[in-house]
Amino acid sequence: MRRTVFNEDHEAFRETIRDFIETEVVPVYDDWFAAGQAPRDFYLKLGELGLFGINVPEEFGGAGLDTHKFEAVLYEETARAGVQFGGSGVHVLLALPYLKMLADDEQKKRFLPKFTTGEEMWALAMTEPGTGSDLAGMKTTAKLSEDGTHYLLNGAKTFITGGVHADRVIVCARTAAPTAEDRRFGISLFAVDATSAGYSIGRKLDKLGLRTSDTAELAFVDVKVPAEDLLGEENKGFSYLGRNLPSERWGIAFGAYAQAKAAVRFAQQYVTERTVFGKTVASFQNTKFELAACQAEVDAAEAVADRALEALDAGELSAAEAASAKLFTTEVAHRVIDRCLQLHGGYGYMNEYPIARLYADNRVNRIYGGTSEVMKSIIAKSMGL
């Protein structure tokens, strides 16, 4: 189907990314998969390529653009190649919006230049053991010292993407108790230095999918966080989190659509080359019908993902629209990837085939960034239900 969301600059960027993946990622990706993470110096290469600075203001070494369309191209190209760029996605999609929205001038001068080069990788720590999607129930605390120079951070976080390699982590913590009227009150955000005393990385979590993305547990025991590393205002963290959730959910939605599109590509290539009973698998009517049905679903998901992208770039993507896009595209990806794996037969279950890795990678899309059930609740509320 004809698309209007991308222009010549985006397509030129696509060619650059595709070449980069073929030369720098594909030859070593199996090693990353076995190690359970991308090497730290890979992020410096991404910085050199300019991927981290697209939306960073020019005075801090970035390109100064205000668009998510280059990120969208990146989602499509990594999915097409059956690879992941480690935990770097959270660096740009999750951490950068908070820095641009909340950091003051002094903080931006300190943080953004190294953010752009990849010298300082960032992660976002919200989820805690036992709380899941209930962010208002977090127990991690940050208490201001009597002289007001620093906070003492105590608590634990889990499922932190990029947590192993992160040099700085935006940590959500309670600076005040919730009120009877608002249990979300009292949460603040901090840019925590991972080299601080009392900061520790627990297990590197052994995940079903996204094997090259380092995901960790973090613990804080009397970590001294300088007062100047508070992001935004005290006790207003929950409202800040809410502002960035639509962009996060768009990223998951677009990534899921890209995975579904890649699955059809992998399956079509496989059934064209694979023969059974003296005929190619592609020649059977069932194969044609299955792939046709998958393609129709991908076309619909592409339209939804593109519409959400345009709304996001225009600053008009609402929480309900983002939830709807995430719900729809992740459910489509679930169905499409499963059917495309089935067309591979037993080989689809082997990790040497990209469809198997894609099947595992895709599963988390209906969980993180808010489960499908949470998305339905948001959509229902917007309907007045």
Coordinates of C-alpha atoms in Angstrom, one line a residue:
M1 CA 0.0 0.0 0.0
R2 CA 1.2 3.5 -0.7
R3 CA 2.5 5.4 2.3
T4 CA 2.9 9.1 2.8
V5 CA 4.4 9.1 6.3
F6 CA 8.1 9.1 5.1
N7 CA 10.0 11.5 2.7
E8 CA 13.3 11.3 0.9
D9 CA 15.3 12.1 4.0
H10 CA 13.8 9.2 5.8
E11 CA 14.4 6.8 2.9
A12 CA 18.1 7.9 2.7
F13 CA 18.3 7.3 6.5
R14 CA 16.8 3.8 5.9
E15 CA 19.5 2.9 3.4
T16 CA 22.2 4.0 5.8
I17 CA 20.7 2.0 8.7
R18 CA 20.2 -1.1 6.4
D19 CA 23.9 -1.0 5.4
F20 CA 25.0 -0.5 9.0
I21 CA 23.0 -3.5 10.1
E22 CA 24.4 -5.7 7.4
T23 CA 28.0 -4.8 8.1
E24 CA 28.1 -4.1 11.9
V25 CA 25.3 -6.2 13.4
V26 CA 24.3 -9.2 11.4
P27 CA 27.9 -10.8 11.3
V28 CA 28.1 -10.7 15.2
Y29 CA 24.5 -11.0 16.2
D30 CA 24.7 -14.6 17.1
D31 CA 27.4 -13.8 19.6
W32 CA 25.3 -11.1 21.2
F33 CA 22.4 -13.5 21.4
A34 CA 24.5 -16.1 23.1
A35 CA 26.0 -13.5 25.5
G36 CA 22.5 -12.1 26.4
Q37 CA 23.5 -8.5 25.6
A38 CA 25.1 -6.3 23.0
P39 CA 28.7 -5.1 23.9
R40 CA 29.0 -1.7 25.5
D41 CA 31.2 -0.3 22.7
F42 CA 28.4 -0.9 20.2
Y43 CA 26.5 2.1 21.7
L44 CA 29.5 4.3 20.9
K45 CA 29.0 3.3 17.3
L46 CA 25.4 4.2 17.4
G47 CA 26.4 7.6 18.8
E48 CA 28.9 8.1 16.0
L49 CA 26.2 7.2 13.5
G50 CA 24.1 10.0 15.0
L51 CA 21.2 7.8 16.2
F52 CA 21.1 9.2 19.7
G53 CA 21.2 12.8 18.7
I54 CA 18.4 13.1 16.2
N55 CA 16.0 14.8 18.7
V56 CA 18.7 16.4 20.8
P57 CA 19.1 20.2 20.4
E58 CA 22.0 21.3 18.3
E59 CA 23.8 23.1 21.1
F60 CA 24.3 19.8 22.8
G61 CA 25.7 18.0 19.7
G62 CA 22.4 16.7 18.2
A63 CA 20.5 17.3 15.0
G64 CA 17.8 19.4 16.7
L65 CA 14.9 17.6 15.0
D66 CA 11.5 17.1 16.6
T67 CA 10.2 13.9 15.0
H68 CA 9.8 10.2 15.7
K69 CA 9.9 9.2 12.0
F70 CA 13.6 8.3 12.0
E71 CA 12.9 6.1 15.1
A72 CA 10.1 4.5 13.1
V73 CA 12.5 3.7 10.2
L74 CA 14.8 2.1 12.7
Y75 CA 12.1 -0.1 14.1
E76 CA 11.3 -1.3 10.6
E77 CA 14.9 -2.0 9.6
T78 CA 15.9 -3.8 12.7
A79 CA 12.8 -6.0 12.5
R80 CA 13.4 -6.6 8.8
A81 CA 16.9 -7.9 9.6
G82 CA 15.7 -9.9 12.6
V83 CA 18.0 -8.1 15.0
Q84 CA 17.8 -5.8 18.1
F85 CA 20.1 -2.9 19.0
G86 CA 20.6 -4.2 22.6
G87 CA 19.0 -1.9 25.2
S88 CA 19.6 1.3 23.3
G89 CA 15.9 1.8 22.5
V90 CA 15.1 2.9 26.1
H91 CA 18.0 5.4 25.9
V92 CA 16.2 7.4 23.2
L93 CA 12.5 6.5 23.4
L94 CA 12.1 6.6 27.2
A95 CA 14.9 8.6 28.8
L96 CA 15.4 11.4 26.3
P97 CA 11.8 12.8 26.5
Y98 CA 12.2 13.2 30.3
L99 CA 15.5 15.0 29.9
K100 CA 14.1 17.4 27.3
M101 CA 11.0 18.0 29.3
L102 CA 12.3 18.2 32.8
A103 CA 16.1 19.0 32.8
D104 CA 17.0 22.6 33.5
D105 CA 19.8 24.4 31.5
E106 CA 22.6 23.3 33.8
Q107 CA 21.4 19.6 33.7
K108 CA 21.1 19.6 29.9
K109 CA 24.7 20.9 29.7
R110 CA 25.8 18.1 31.9
F111 CA 23.8 15.3 30.5
L112 CA 23.0 15.7 26.8
P113 CA 26.4 15.9 25.2
K114 CA 27.4 12.5 26.5
F115 CA 23.9 11.2 26.0
T116 CA 24.3 12.0 22.3
T117 CA 27.7 10.3 21.8
G118 CA 26.7 7.2 23.7
E119 CA 29.4 7.8 26.3
E120 CA 26.7 7.9 28.9
M121 CA 23.8 5.5 28.5
W122 CA 20.5 6.0 30.2
A123 CA 17.7 3.8 31.5
L124 CA 14.4 4.4 33.2
A125 CA 13.5 2.6 36.5
M126 CA 9.9 2.6 37.4
T127 CA 8.7 -1.0 38.0
E128 CA 9.3 -2.6 41.4
P129 CA 9.0 -6.2 42.6
G130 CA 5.4 -6.8 43.6
T131 CA 3.9 -3.6 42.0
G132 CA 3.9 -4.3 38.3
S133 CA 1.6 -1.8 36.5
D134 CA 0.6 -0.1 39.9
L135 CA 3.2 2.6 39.8
A136 CA 1.4 4.5 42.6
G137 CA 2.2 1.6 44.9
M138 CA 6.0 2.0 44.6
K139 CA 8.0 1.7 47.8
T140 CA 11.4 3.1 46.8
T141 CA 12.0 6.3 48.8
A142 CA 14.2 9.4 48.5
K143 CA 14.5 11.5 51.6
L144 CA 16.0 14.9 51.5
S145 CA 18.9 15.6 53.9
E146 CA 18.5 18.2 56.6
D147 CA 20.9 20.5 54.9
G148 CA 19.1 20.1 51.6
T149 CA 22.2 19.1 49.6
H150 CA 21.2 15.5 48.7
Y151 CA 18.6 12.8 48.9
L152 CA 19.1 9.3 50.4
L153 CA 17.7 6.8 47.9
N154 CA 16.5 3.3 49.2
G155 CA 14.6 0.6 47.5
A156 CA 14.7 -1.8 44.5
K157 CA 13.6 -1.9 40.9
T158 CA 13.1 -4.8 38.4
F159 CA 12.7 -5.4 34.7
I160 CA 15.0 -2.4 34.0
T161 CA 15.8 -2.5 30.3
G162 CA 19.4 -1.3 29.7
G163 CA 20.0 -1.6 33.4
V164 CA 23.3 -3.5 33.1
H165 CA 25.1 -1.0 30.8
A166 CA 23.4 2.2 32.1
D167 CA 25.6 5.0 33.3
R168 CA 22.7 7.0 34.5
V169 CA 19.2 5.9 35.5
I170 CA 16.0 8.0 35.8
V171 CA 14.7 6.5 39.1
C172 CA 11.1 7.0 40.3
A173 CA 11.0 7.3 44.1
R174 CA 8.7 8.5 46.8
T175 CA 9.6 11.8 48.3
A176 CA 6.3 12.1 50.2
A177 CA 3.5 9.8 51.4
P178 CA 0.4 9.6 49.2
T179 CA -2.6 11.5 50.3
A180 CA -6.1 10.1 51.0
E181 CA -7.3 12.0 47.9
D182 CA -4.5 11.1 45.6
R183 CA -2.3 8.0 46.1
R184 CA -0.2 9.0 43.1
F185 CA 1.1 12.1 45.0
G186 CA 4.6 12.2 46.3
I187 CA 6.6 10.6 43.5
S188 CA 9.7 12.3 42.1
L189 CA 12.2 11.6 39.4
F190 CA 16.0 11.5 39.8
A191 CA 18.9 11.2 37.4
V192 CA 21.0 8.7 39.4
D193 CA 24.6 8.1 38.8
A194 CA 25.2 4.3 38.5
T195 CA 28.7 4.6 40.0
S196 CA 27.3 6.0 43.3
A197 CA 28.0 4.2 46.5
G198 CA 25.1 1.9 47.5
Y199 CA 23.9 1.5 43.9
S200 CA 24.1 -2.1 42.8
I201 CA 23.0 -4.2 39.8
G202 CA 21.4 -7.4 40.8
R203 CA 20.7 -10.2 38.4
K204 CA 20.9 -9.8 34.6
L205 CA 17.4 -11.2 34.0
D206 CA 17.1 -14.3 31.8
K207 CA 14.3 -13.4 29.5
L208 CA 12.2 -15.4 27.0
G209 CA 12.9 -12.9 24.3
L210 CA 14.8 -9.7 23.5
R211 CA 17.9 -11.7 24.4
T212 CA 20.4 -9.0 23.3
S213 CA 18.7 -6.4 25.5
D214 CA 20.3 -6.2 28.9
T215 CA 17.6 -6.2 31.6
A216 CA 18.4 -6.1 35.2
E217 CA 17.3 -5.7 38.8
L218 CA 18.6 -2.6 40.6
A219 CA 19.0 -2.0 44.3
F220 CA 19.7 1.3 46.2
V221 CA 21.0 1.4 49.8
D222 CA 21.5 4.9 51.1
V223 CA 22.5 6.1 47.7
K224 CA 23.4 9.8 47.9
V225 CA 21.7 11.7 45.1
P226 CA 22.7 15.3 44.8
A227 CA 19.8 17.7 45.0
E228 CA 20.7 19.1 41.7
D229 CA 20.0 15.7 40.1
L230 CA 16.2 16.0 40.8
L231 CA 14.4 16.2 37.5
G232 CA 11.5 18.6 37.5
E233 CA 9.6 19.4 40.7
E234 CA 9.3 17.3 43.8
N235 CA 6.2 15.1 44.2
K236 CA 5.0 15.7 40.6
G237 CA 6.7 12.6 39.1
F238 CA 3.5 10.7 38.4
S239 CA 2.1 13.5 36.1
Y240 CA 5.5 13.5 34.3
L241 CA 5.2 9.8 33.7
G242 CA 1.7 10.2 32.3
R243 CA 2.9 12.8 29.8
N244 CA 5.4 10.4 28.2
L245 CA 3.4 7.2 28.2
P246 CA 1.7 7.9 24.8
S247 CA 5.1 8.2 23.1
E248 CA 6.3 5.0 24.9
R249 CA 3.2 3.1 23.8
W250 CA 3.5 4.4 20.3
G251 CA 7.0 3.0 20.2
I252 CA 5.8 -0.4 21.2
A253 CA 2.9 -0.2 18.8
F254 CA 5.1 0.7 15.8
G255 CA 7.7 -1.9 16.8
A256 CA 5.0 -4.6 16.9
Y257 CA 3.7 -3.6 13.5
A258 CA 7.3 -3.7 12.1
Q259 CA 7.7 -7.2 13.6
A260 CA 4.5 -8.5 12.0
K261 CA 5.7 -7.1 8.6
A262 CA 9.0 -8.8 9.0
A263 CA 7.4 -12.1 9.9
V264 CA 5.5 -12.1 6.6
R265 CA 8.7 -11.4 4.8
F266 CA 10.5 -14.2 6.6
A267 CA 7.6 -16.7 5.9
Q268 CA 7.3 -15.7 2.3
Q269 CA 11.0 -16.2 1.7
Y270 CA 10.9 -19.6 3.5
V271 CA 7.9 -21.1 1.7
T272 CA 9.2 -20.0 -1.7
E273 CA 12.5 -21.9 -1.1
R274 CA 11.2 -24.9 0.9
T275 CA 9.9 -27.9 -1.0
V276 CA 7.7 -30.8 0.2
F277 CA 6.2 -33.6 -1.8
G278 CA 8.1 -32.3 -4.8
K279 CA 6.4 -28.8 -4.7
T280 CA 7.3 -25.5 -3.0
V281 CA 5.3 -24.8 0.2
A282 CA 4.3 -21.6 -1.5
S283 CA 2.4 -23.4 -4.2
F284 CA -0.2 -24.8 -1.7
Q285 CA -3.4 -23.0 -1.5
N286 CA -3.3 -23.0 2.3
T287 CA 0.0 -21.2 2.3
K288 CA -1.3 -18.6 -0.1
F289 CA -4.4 -18.0 2.0
E290 CA -2.5 -17.8 5.2
L291 CA 0.0 -15.3 3.9
A292 CA -2.7 -13.3 2.2
A293 CA -4.6 -13.0 5.5
C294 CA -1.4 -12.1 7.3
Q295 CA -0.6 -9.4 4.8
A296 CA -4.1 -7.9 5.1
E297 CA -3.6 -7.7 8.9
V298 CA -0.2 -6.1 8.4
D299 CA -1.7 -3.5 6.1
A300 CA -4.2 -2.5 8.7
A301 CA -1.6 -2.4 11.4
E302 CA 0.6 -0.2 9.3
A303 CA -2.2 2.3 8.8
V304 CA -2.9 2.4 12.5
A305 CA 0.9 2.8 13.3
D306 CA 1.4 5.5 10.7
R307 CA -1.7 7.4 11.9
A308 CA -0.4 7.3 15.5
L309 CA 3.1 8.4 14.3
E310 CA 1.6 11.5 12.5
A311 CA -0.4 12.3 15.6
L312 CA 2.6 12.0 17.9
D313 CA 4.7 14.2 15.7
A314 CA 1.9 16.8 15.7
G315 CA 1.8 16.6 19.5
E316 CA -1.8 15.4 19.3
L317 CA -1.5 11.7 20.3
S318 CA -3.9 11.2 23.2
A319 CA -3.5 8.5 25.9
A320 CA -6.6 6.6 24.5
E321 CA -5.3 6.8 20.9
A322 CA -1.9 5.5 22.0
A323 CA -3.5 2.7 24.0
S324 CA -5.7 1.8 21.0
A325 CA -2.8 1.7 18.6
K326 CA -0.7 -0.5 21.1
L327 CA -3.6 -2.8 21.7
F328 CA -4.4 -3.3 18.0
T329 CA -0.9 -3.7 16.6
T330 CA 0.4 -5.9 19.3
E331 CA -2.6 -8.3 19.0
V332 CA -2.1 -8.3 15.2
A333 CA 1.6 -9.0 15.6
H334 CA 0.8 -11.9 18.0
R335 CA -1.5 -13.5 15.4
V336 CA 0.6 -12.9 12.3
I337 CA 3.9 -14.0 13.8
D338 CA 2.3 -17.2 15.2
R339 CA 0.8 -18.1 11.7
C340 CA 4.1 -17.3 10.0
L341 CA 6.0 -19.5 12.4
Q342 CA 3.5 -22.3 11.6
L343 CA 4.3 -22.0 7.9
H344 CA 8.0 -22.8 8.8
G345 CA 7.0 -26.1 10.3
G346 CA 9.6 -27.6 12.7
Y347 CA 12.3 -25.1 11.5
G348 CA 10.2 -22.3 12.9
Y349 CA 11.0 -23.6 16.4
M350 CA 14.7 -23.3 15.9
N351 CA 16.5 -20.2 17.1
E352 CA 18.7 -20.2 14.0
Y353 CA 15.7 -19.0 12.1
P354 CA 14.7 -15.3 12.7
I355 CA 11.0 -16.2 13.0
A356 CA 11.7 -18.2 16.2
R357 CA 13.5 -15.3 17.8
L358 CA 10.8 -12.9 16.6
Y359 CA 8.1 -15.0 18.1
A360 CA 9.9 -14.8 21.5
D361 CA 10.7 -11.1 21.2
N362 CA 7.2 -10.1 20.3
R363 CA 5.5 -11.7 23.3
V364 CA 6.5 -8.9 25.7
N365 CA 4.7 -6.3 23.6
R366 CA 1.4 -7.1 25.2
I367 CA 2.9 -6.8 28.7
Y368 CA 5.3 -3.9 29.0
G369 CA 4.4 -0.3 28.6
G370 CA 1.0 -1.3 30.1
T371 CA -0.6 -4.7 29.6
S372 CA -3.3 -5.2 27.0
E373 CA -5.8 -5.3 29.8
V374 CA -4.6 -1.9 31.0
M375 CA -4.9 -0.6 27.4
K376 CA -8.5 -1.8 27.3
S377 CA -9.3 0.0 30.5
I378 CA -7.9 3.3 29.2
I379 CA -9.9 3.0 26.0
A380 CA -13.1 2.1 27.8
K381 CA -12.6 5.1 30.1
S382 CA -12.3 7.4 27.1
M383 CA -15.6 6.0 25.9
G384 CA -17.2 7.0 29.1
L385 CA -17.6 3.5 30.3

